[in-house]
XYZ file of C-alpha atoms in Angstrom:
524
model
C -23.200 42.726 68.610
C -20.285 42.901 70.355
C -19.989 39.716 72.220
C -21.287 37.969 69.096
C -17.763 38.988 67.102
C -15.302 39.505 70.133
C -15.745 36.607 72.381
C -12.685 34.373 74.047
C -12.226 31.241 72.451
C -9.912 28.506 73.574
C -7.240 27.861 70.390
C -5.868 24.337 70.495
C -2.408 23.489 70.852
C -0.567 21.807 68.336
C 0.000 18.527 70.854
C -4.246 18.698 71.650
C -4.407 18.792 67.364
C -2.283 16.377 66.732
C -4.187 13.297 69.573
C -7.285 14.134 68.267
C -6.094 13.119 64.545
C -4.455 9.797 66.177
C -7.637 9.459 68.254
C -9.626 9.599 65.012
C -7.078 7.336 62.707
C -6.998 5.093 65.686
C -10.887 4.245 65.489
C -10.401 3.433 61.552
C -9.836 -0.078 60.357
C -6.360 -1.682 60.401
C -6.281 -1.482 56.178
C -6.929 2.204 56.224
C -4.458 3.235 58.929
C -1.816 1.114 56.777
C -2.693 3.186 53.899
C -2.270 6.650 55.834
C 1.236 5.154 57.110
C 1.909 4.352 53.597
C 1.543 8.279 52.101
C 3.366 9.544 55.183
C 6.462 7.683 54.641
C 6.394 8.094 51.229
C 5.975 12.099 51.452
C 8.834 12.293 54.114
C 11.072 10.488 51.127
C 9.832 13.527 49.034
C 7.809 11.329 47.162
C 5.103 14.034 45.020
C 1.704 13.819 45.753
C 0.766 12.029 42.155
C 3.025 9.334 43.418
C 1.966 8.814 46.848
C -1.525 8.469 45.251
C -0.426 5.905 43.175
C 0.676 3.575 46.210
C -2.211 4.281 47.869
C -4.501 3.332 45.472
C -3.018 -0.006 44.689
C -2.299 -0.701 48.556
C -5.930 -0.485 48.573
C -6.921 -1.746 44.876
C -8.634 -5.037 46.774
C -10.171 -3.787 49.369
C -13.787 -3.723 50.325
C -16.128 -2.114 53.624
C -19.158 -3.716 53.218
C -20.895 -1.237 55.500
C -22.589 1.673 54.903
C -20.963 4.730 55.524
C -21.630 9.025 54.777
C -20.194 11.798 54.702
C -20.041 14.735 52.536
C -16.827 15.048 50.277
C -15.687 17.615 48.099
C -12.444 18.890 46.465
C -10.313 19.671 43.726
C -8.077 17.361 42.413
C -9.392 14.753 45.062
C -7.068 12.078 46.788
C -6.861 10.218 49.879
C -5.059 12.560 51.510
C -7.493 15.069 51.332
C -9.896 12.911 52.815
C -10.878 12.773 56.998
C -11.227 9.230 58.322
C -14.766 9.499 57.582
C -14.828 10.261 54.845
C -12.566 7.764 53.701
C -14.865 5.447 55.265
C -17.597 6.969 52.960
C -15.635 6.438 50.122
C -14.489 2.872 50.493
C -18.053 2.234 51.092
C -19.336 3.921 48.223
C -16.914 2.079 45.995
C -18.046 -1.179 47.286
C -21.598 -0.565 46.660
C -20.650 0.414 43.138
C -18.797 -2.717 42.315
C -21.368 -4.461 43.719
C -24.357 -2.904 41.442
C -25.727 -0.267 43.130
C -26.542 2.496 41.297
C -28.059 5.858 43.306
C -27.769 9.220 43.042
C -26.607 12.013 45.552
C -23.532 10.450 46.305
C -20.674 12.892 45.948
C -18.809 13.433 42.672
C -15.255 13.598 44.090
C -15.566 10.333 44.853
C -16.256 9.346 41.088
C -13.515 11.455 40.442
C -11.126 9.523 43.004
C -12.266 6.146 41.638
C -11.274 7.657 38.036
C -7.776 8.256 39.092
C -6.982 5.091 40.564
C -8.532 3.576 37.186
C -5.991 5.917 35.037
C -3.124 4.693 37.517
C -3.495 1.376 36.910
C -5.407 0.330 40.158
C -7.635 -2.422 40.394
C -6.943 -3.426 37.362
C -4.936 -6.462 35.510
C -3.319 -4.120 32.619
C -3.648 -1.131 31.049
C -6.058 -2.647 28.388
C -8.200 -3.948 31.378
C -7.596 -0.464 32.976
C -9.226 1.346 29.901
C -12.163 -0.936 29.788
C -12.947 -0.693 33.476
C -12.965 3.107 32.909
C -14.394 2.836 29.492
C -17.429 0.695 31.290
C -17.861 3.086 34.968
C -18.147 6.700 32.520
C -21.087 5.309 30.690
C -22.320 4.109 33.538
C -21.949 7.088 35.979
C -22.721 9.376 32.914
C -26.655 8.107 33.594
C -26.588 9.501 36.926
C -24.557 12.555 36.670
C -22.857 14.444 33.146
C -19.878 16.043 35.346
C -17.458 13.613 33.824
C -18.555 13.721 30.619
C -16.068 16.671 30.592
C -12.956 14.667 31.297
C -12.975 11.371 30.829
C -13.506 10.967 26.927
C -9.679 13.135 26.734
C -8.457 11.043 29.390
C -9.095 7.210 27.983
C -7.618 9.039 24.738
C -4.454 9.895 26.241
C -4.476 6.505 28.375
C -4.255 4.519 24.779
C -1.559 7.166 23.890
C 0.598 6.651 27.328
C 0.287 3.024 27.491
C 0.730 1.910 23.610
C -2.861 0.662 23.125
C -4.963 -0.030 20.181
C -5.339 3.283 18.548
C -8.640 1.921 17.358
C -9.624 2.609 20.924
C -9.253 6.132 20.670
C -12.149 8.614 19.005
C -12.324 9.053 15.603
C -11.597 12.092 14.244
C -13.060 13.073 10.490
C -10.239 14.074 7.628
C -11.409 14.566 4.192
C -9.947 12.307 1.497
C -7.976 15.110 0.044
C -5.987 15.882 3.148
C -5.441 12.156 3.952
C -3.618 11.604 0.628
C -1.800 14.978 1.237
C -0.884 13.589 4.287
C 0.621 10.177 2.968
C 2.627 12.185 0.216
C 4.318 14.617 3.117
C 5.033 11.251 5.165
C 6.663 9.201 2.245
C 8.677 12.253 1.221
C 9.902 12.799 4.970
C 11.698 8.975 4.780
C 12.632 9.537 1.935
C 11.039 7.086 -0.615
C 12.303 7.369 -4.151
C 9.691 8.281 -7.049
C 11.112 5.019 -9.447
C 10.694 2.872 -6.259
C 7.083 4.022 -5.755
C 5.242 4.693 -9.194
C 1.758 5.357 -7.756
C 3.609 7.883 -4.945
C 5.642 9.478 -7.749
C 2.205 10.282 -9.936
C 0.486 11.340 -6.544
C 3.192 13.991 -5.860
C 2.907 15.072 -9.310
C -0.734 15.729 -8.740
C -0.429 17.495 -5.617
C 1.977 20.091 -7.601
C -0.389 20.562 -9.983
C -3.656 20.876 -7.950
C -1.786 23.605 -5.971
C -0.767 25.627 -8.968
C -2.870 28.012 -11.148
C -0.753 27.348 -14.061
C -2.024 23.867 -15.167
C 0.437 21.831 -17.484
C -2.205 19.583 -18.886
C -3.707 22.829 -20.448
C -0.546 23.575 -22.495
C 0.254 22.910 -26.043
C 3.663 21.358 -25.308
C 2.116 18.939 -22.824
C 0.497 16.528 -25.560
C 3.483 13.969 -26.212
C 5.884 15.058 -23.765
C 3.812 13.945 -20.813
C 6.118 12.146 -19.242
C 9.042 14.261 -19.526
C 7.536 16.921 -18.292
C 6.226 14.536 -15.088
C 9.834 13.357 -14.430
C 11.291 17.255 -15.072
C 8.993 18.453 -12.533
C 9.692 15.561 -10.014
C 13.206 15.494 -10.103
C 13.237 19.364 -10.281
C 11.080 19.257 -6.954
C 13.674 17.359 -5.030
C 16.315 19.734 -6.268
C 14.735 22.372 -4.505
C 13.632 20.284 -1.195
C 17.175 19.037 -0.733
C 17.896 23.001 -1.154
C 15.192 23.688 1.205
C 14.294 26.455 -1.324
C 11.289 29.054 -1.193
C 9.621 26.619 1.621
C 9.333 24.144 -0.370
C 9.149 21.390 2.539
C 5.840 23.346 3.631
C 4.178 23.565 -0.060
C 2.019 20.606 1.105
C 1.256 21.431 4.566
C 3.051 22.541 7.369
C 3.976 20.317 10.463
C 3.592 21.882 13.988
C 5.237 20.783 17.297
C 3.994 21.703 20.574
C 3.997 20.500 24.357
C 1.218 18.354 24.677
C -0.077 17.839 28.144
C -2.033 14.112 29.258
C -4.421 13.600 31.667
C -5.166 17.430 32.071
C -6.928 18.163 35.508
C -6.175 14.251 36.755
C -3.833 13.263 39.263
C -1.718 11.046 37.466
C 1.939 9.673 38.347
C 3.512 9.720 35.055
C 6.742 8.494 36.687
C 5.651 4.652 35.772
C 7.159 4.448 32.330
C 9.761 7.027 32.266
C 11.130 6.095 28.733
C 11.238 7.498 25.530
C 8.199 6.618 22.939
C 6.532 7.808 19.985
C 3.077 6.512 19.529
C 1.900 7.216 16.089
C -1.591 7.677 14.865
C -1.404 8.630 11.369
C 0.271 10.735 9.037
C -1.200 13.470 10.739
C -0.596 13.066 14.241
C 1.987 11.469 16.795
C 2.969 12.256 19.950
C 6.464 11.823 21.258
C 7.861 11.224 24.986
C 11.209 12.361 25.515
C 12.824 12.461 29.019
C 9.484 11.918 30.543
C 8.061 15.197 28.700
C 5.349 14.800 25.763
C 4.852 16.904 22.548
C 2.616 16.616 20.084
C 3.308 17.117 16.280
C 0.486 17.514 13.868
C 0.187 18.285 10.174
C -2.106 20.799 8.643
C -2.014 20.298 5.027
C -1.911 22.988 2.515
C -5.231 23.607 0.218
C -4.595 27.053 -1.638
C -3.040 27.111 -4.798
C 0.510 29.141 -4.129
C 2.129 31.277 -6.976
C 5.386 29.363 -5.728
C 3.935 26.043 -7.431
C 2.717 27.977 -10.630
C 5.994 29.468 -11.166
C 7.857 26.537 -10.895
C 5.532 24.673 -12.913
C 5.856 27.778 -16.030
C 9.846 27.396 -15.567
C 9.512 23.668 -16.078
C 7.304 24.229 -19.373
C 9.655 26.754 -20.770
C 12.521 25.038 -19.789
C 11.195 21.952 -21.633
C 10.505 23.507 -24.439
C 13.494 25.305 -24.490
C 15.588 22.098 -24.671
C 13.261 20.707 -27.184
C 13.963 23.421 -30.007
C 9.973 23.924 -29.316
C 8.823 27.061 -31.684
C 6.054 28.579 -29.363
C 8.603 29.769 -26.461
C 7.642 31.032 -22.908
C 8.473 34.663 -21.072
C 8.731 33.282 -17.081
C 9.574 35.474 -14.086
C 11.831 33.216 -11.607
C 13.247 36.815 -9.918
C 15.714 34.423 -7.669
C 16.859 31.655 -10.665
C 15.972 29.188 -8.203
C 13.655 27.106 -10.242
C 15.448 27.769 -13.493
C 18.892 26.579 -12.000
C 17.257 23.685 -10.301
C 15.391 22.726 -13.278
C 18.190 23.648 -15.735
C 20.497 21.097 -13.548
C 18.054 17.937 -14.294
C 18.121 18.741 -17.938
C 21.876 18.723 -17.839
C 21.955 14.830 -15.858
C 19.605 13.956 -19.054
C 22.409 14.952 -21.294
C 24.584 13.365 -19.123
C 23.108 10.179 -19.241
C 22.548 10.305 -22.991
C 26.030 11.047 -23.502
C 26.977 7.983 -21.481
C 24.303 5.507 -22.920
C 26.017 6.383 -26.127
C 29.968 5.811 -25.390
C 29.113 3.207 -22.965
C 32.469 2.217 -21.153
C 33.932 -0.825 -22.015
C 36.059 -2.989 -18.588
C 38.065 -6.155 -19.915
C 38.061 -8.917 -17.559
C 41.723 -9.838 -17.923
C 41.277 -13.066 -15.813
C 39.257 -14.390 -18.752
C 42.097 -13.664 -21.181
C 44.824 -15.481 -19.228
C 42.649 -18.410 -19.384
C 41.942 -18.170 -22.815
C 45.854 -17.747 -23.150
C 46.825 -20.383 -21.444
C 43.722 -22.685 -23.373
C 45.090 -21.412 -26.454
C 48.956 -22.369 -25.459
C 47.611 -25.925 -24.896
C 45.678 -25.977 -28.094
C 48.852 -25.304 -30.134
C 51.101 -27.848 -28.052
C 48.488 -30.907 -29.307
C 48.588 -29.470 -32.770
C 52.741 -29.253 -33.685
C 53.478 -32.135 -35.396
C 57.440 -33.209 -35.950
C 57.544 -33.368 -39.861
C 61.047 -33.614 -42.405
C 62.666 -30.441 -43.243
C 61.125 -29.667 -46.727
C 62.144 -26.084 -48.104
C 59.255 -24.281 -49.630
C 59.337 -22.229 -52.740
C 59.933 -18.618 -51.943
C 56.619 -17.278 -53.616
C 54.658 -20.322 -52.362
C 55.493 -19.575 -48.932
C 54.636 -15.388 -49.588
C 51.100 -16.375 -50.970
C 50.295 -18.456 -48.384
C 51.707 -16.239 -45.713
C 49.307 -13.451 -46.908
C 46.409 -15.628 -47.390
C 46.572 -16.775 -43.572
C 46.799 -12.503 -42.420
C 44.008 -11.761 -44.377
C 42.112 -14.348 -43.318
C 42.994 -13.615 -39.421
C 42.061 -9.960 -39.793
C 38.945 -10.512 -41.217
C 38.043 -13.169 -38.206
C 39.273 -10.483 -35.837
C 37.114 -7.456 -37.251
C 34.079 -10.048 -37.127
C 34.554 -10.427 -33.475
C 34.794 -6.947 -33.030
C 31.955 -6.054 -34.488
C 30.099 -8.750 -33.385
C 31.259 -7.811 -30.018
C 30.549 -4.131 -30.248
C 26.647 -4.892 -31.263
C 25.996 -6.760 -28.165
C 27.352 -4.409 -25.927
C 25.406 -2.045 -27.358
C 22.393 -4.114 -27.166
C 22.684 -4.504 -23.648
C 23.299 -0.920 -22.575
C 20.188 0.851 -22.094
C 19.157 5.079 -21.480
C 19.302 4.787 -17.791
C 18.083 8.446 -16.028
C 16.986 9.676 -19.029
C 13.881 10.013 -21.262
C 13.311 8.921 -24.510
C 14.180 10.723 -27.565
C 10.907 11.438 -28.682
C 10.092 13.117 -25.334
C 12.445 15.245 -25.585
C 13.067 15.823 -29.306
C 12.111 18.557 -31.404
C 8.212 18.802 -31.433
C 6.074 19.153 -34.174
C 4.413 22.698 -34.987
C 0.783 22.616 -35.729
C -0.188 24.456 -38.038
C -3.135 26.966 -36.632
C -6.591 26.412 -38.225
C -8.821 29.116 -38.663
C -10.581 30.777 -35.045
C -13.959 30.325 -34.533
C -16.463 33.878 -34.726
C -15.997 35.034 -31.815
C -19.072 37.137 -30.043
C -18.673 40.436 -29.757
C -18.666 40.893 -26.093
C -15.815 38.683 -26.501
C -14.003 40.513 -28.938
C -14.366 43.674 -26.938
C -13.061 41.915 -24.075
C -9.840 40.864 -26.112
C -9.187 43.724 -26.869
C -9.549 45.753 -23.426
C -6.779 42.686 -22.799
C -4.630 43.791 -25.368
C -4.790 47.675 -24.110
C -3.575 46.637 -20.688
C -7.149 46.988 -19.011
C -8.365 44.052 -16.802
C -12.022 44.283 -16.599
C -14.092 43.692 -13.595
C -17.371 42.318 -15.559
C -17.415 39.642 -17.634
C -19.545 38.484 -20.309
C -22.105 36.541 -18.560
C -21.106 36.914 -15.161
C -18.640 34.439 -15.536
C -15.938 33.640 -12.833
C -12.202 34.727 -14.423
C -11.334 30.956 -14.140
C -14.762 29.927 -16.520
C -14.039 32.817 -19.011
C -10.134 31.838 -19.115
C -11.161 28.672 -19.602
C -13.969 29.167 -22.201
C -11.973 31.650 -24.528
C -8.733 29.543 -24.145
C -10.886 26.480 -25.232
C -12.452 28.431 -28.677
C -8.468 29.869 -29.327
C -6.919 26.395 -28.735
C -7.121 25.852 -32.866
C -5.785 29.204 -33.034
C -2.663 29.476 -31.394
C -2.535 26.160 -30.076
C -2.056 26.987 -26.166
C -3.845 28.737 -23.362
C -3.058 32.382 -24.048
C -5.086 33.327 -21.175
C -4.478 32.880 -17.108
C -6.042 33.989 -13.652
C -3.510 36.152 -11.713
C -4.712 37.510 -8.594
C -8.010 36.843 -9.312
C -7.638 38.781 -12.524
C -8.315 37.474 -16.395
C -4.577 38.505 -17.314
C -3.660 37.895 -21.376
C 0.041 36.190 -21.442
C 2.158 38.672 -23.119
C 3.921 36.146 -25.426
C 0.507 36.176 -27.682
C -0.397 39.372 -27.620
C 0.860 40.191 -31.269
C -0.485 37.224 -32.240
C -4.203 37.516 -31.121
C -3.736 41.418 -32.236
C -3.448 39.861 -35.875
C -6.409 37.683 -35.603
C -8.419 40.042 -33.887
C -7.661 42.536 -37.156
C -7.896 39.901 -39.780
C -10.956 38.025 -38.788
C-alpha cells in the first residue's frame, strides 16, 4: 500500500513542459499554428478572452480539414484556447463534416457549443441577419441529435436580433392580452406627451382606462346624462393637472415601468466590444432595451388591473365638483383628505371661466397700417372732388340746416359701421377651451316617480344600511357589486342616482341619501 501512494516520480521542468507543447503545435497544420499565434499576441496586448475568441474564430471562419479526426472534448464556456492540438484537430474536423451533411451522434457537445459562439460572433457568416439564420438553421438541426442546446440558444438568437438591430419579427412571440396592450399604448402616448384634442380616439381611451380602474363609475350617476362631455374633458384635463404634479402616483395608476440590468448572451462567450455605441432597440410599448456605454438594461411595463380608491376618489371629486359649478340640486359629500383632486380639479373649472370670460369681451387689435392707407386714399379722393367755384354767400339758416343735416347723416353711417363691425367680430370669435353652455349650465331636476315594492328581504336590508350595519349575507347570495347594482337600478326612479356603492368589498349606503331613503322606506 505503501509504494502504491509514496513512490518517486520524475516532475517536469518548466523548459521540458514548455518543448513538448512546441513539439505538439509544431506537428499541427500551418492554419492552426497561425491561429494559436494569433490569441497569444492578442492576450499579451491584454486583449480579454471574449475578444481573442472573436479573432480566432474569424481567422479561421473559412477553413476546412477534410480528415477525420477524435478526440474527446469537454468544458465550460468552451474556446480554442481550451482546446489541445488534438483536439482542435477534432474539432475542425467535426465542423467540416457538419457543413458538409453529416449528421451522427456521439460527437462531443462542446464542440456544438464552440460552433455556436463563433455563429453569435459573427463568424462564418456574411451579416448578422445571415449570422441568425445560420444559427437559427444548425439548433434545429443539432436539436434532433441532442436537446442540450435547447437550453440556450432560443435566449441567445433573441438577444442576437436585440444586439444587432434585426427584425423584431425574428424574435419569439410573447402572448399579452388585449387589455394590457391598449393599457400599454395609453402609458406610451402619455410619456411623449400627445395632447387629448390632437388625438380624439387616445383622449376617449384614457378616459376609459380611469374609469375601468375606479369603483365609482360616472356613467352610473344622475348628473352624467347631458353633461357627458364635460365631465370627459373635467376629468382629462384634471388628470394632467395631477401628472404634471406627479400627485398620489399618478404616473403609475396605469402600470408601473421597471428598469433593470439586463444581461445578453448569458453563459456564451461573446465579445460585446464590436458595437460599443449607444442604442435602444424597441419592441413594443412594453419592452425595450437600452445600451448605454456598452452596458444594457432592460425596461418593461407591467400594467395596472385593480381598481384603486385613488381613481374613485378623483372620479367622486370630479362629479361633485361638476355639479357644484352647475348649481346641480342633488350635491355630493367627497373625502379628498389632501385637496389634491379638489384643487386640481377646481383649477380646470376656473380656465373654463376664464375662457368664457374672454370669448365674451373678445379683444379687439387695430391694424393701423390699414388706416394710413385708407387716409391717404381718402386725402386723394377729396383732392379729385374740390372744384374752384365763385364766391356765393349762403343764407345764414340755409347754411345751419344743411350743416346739421350732413352730421346727422355722418353719425348715423358711422354707428352702422360700428355695429356692423362689432357683429362680425363677434361672429368670428368662438368658446375656445371651454364647454358649451348647456354642459355646464344649471341642470334640470327630475322630479322622482314613485319606487317600485320593494321585497322584503330588501327592505330589511335597507334598513340594516340605514342603522350603520353592513351585512355579510345577501339576499340571494348575491355578490355586493350585483346587489348594489340591482337595488340602485329599482331606486334609480326614486332618487334619481346610485345611492348605493362597494367599499372594501362592503355594500356601503352613501350618506347623502340616507334621509331620503329613510322617508321612502316609512312612507311606502
Amino acid at each position: 500500500m505503501e509504494d502504491r501512494i509514496f513512490t518517486d516520480e520524475i516532475i517536469p521542468r518548466h523548459e521540458e513542459r514548455l518543448e513538448a507543447k512546441r513539439a505538439e503545435e509544431g506537428s499541427l497544420p500551418e492554419r492552426v499554428r497561425k491561429m494559436l499565434e494569433l490569441g497569444a499576441r492578442a492576450e499579451a496586448n491584454g486583449q480579454g478572452e471574449e475578444r481573442i475568441f472573436r479573432l480566432q474564430a474569424e481567422f479561421m471562419a473559412d477553413w476546412e480539414l477534410p480528415d477525420l479526426y477524435r478526440s474527446w472534448f469537454s468544458a465550460y464556456y468552451p474556446t480554442y484556447a481550451r482546446m489541445s492540438g488534438p483536439q482542435l484537430l477534432s474539432y475542425f474536423s467535426w465542423r467540416t463534416r457538419w457543413k458538409a451533411g453529416e449528421r451522427k451522434m456521439g460527437s462531443p457537445v462542446s464542440f456544438a457549443f464552440v460552433y455556436v459562439y463563433e455563429l453569435l460572433n459573427g463568424a462564418g457568416a456574411s451579416g448578422p441577419q445571415d449570422a441568425w439564420e445560420k444559427l437559427s438553421a444548425f439548433w434545429e438541426e443539432y436539436r434532433k441529435l441532442d436537446f442540450t442546446l435547447d437550453r440556450y440558444v432560443p435566449q441567445w438568437l433573441d438577444d442576437l436580433v436585440v444586439y444587432e438591430g434585426l427584425d423584431q419579427d425574428l424574435m419569439r412571440r410573447e402572448y399579452v392580452p388585449k387589455s394590457d396592450r391598449e393599457t400599454a399604448e395609453v402609458v406610451e402616448k402619455l410619456e411623449r406627451g400627445v395632447r387629448f384634442d390632437a388625438d380624439p380616439e387616445f383622449a376617449e381611451e384614457t378616459f376609459q382606462l380611469l374609469n375601468a380602474r375606479s369603483s365609482y363609475k360616472l356613467e352610473k350617476s344622475s348628473f352624467w346624462t347631458g353633461h357627458e362631455k364635460a365631465m370627459k374633458r373635467l376629468v382629462l384635463e384634471g388628470f394632467l393637472k395631477l401628472r404634471a404634479r406627479r400627485a398620489l402616483g399618478t404616473d403609475r395608476w396605469f402600470g408601473t415601468r421597471y428598469r433593470r440590468d439586463a444581461e445578453l448572451f448569458a453563459s456564451a462567450v461573446f465579445d460585446f466590444s464590436r458595437r460599443p455605441e449607444d442604442r435602444i432597440y424597441t419592441i413594443s410599448s412594453f419592452k425595450r432595451w437600452v445600451c448605454e456605454r456598452g452596458s444594457w438594461r432592460l425596461e418593461e411595463l407591467f400594467p395596472e388591473r385593480a381598481t384603486l380608491p385613488e381613481i374613485s376618489a378623483f372620479l367622486k371629486v370630479v362629479d361633485a365638483e361638476l355639479r357644484n359649478a352647475s348649481g346641480y340640486k342633488r350635491k355630493l359629500t367627497v373625502s379628498d383628505p389632501t385637496g389634491d383632486f379638489t384643487r386640481a380639479v377646481r383649477e380646470v373649472l376656473s380656465d373654463w371661466d376664464e375662457a368664457r370670460r374672454k370669448a365674451a369681451n373678445p379683444v379687439r387689435q387695430l391694424d393701423f397700417g390699414r388706416l394710413a392707407g385708407i387716409r391717404a386714399d381718402a386725402l386723394e379722393t377729396q383732392e379729385k372732388l374740390i372744384v374752384e367755384e365763385p364766391f356765393e354767400e349762403a343764407l345764414p339758416c340755409a347754411e345751419g340746416a344743411a350743416q346739421a343735416a350732413l352730421k346727422e347723416e355722418a353719425l348715423k353711417t358711422s354707428e352702422n359701421a360700428f355695429t356692423a363691425t362689432t357683429a362680425a367680430a363677434l361672429a368670428e370669435d368662438t368658446d375656445r377651451g371651454a364647454p358649451e353652455a348647456a354642459e355646464v349650465g344649471d341642470a334640470l331636476e327630475k322630479k322622482p316617480a314613485n319606487s317600485e315594492m320593494l321585497a322584503s328581504e330588501d327592505r330589511k336590508l335597507l334598513q340594516r344600511l340605514l342603522d350603520g350595519i353592513r351585512p355579510t349575507e345577501l339576499p340571494g347570495g348575491l355578490s355586493p357589486e350585483m346587489t348594489a347594482d340591482r337595488l340602485n337600478e329599482k331606486l334609480y326612479d326614486a332618487f334619481g342616482d346610485a345611492i348605493l356603492e362597494v367599499v372594501g368589498g362592503k355594500l356601503v349606503l352613501i350618506e347623502d341619501y340616507a334621509e331620503d331613503l329613510r322617508e321612502l322606506l316609512q312612507d311606502s
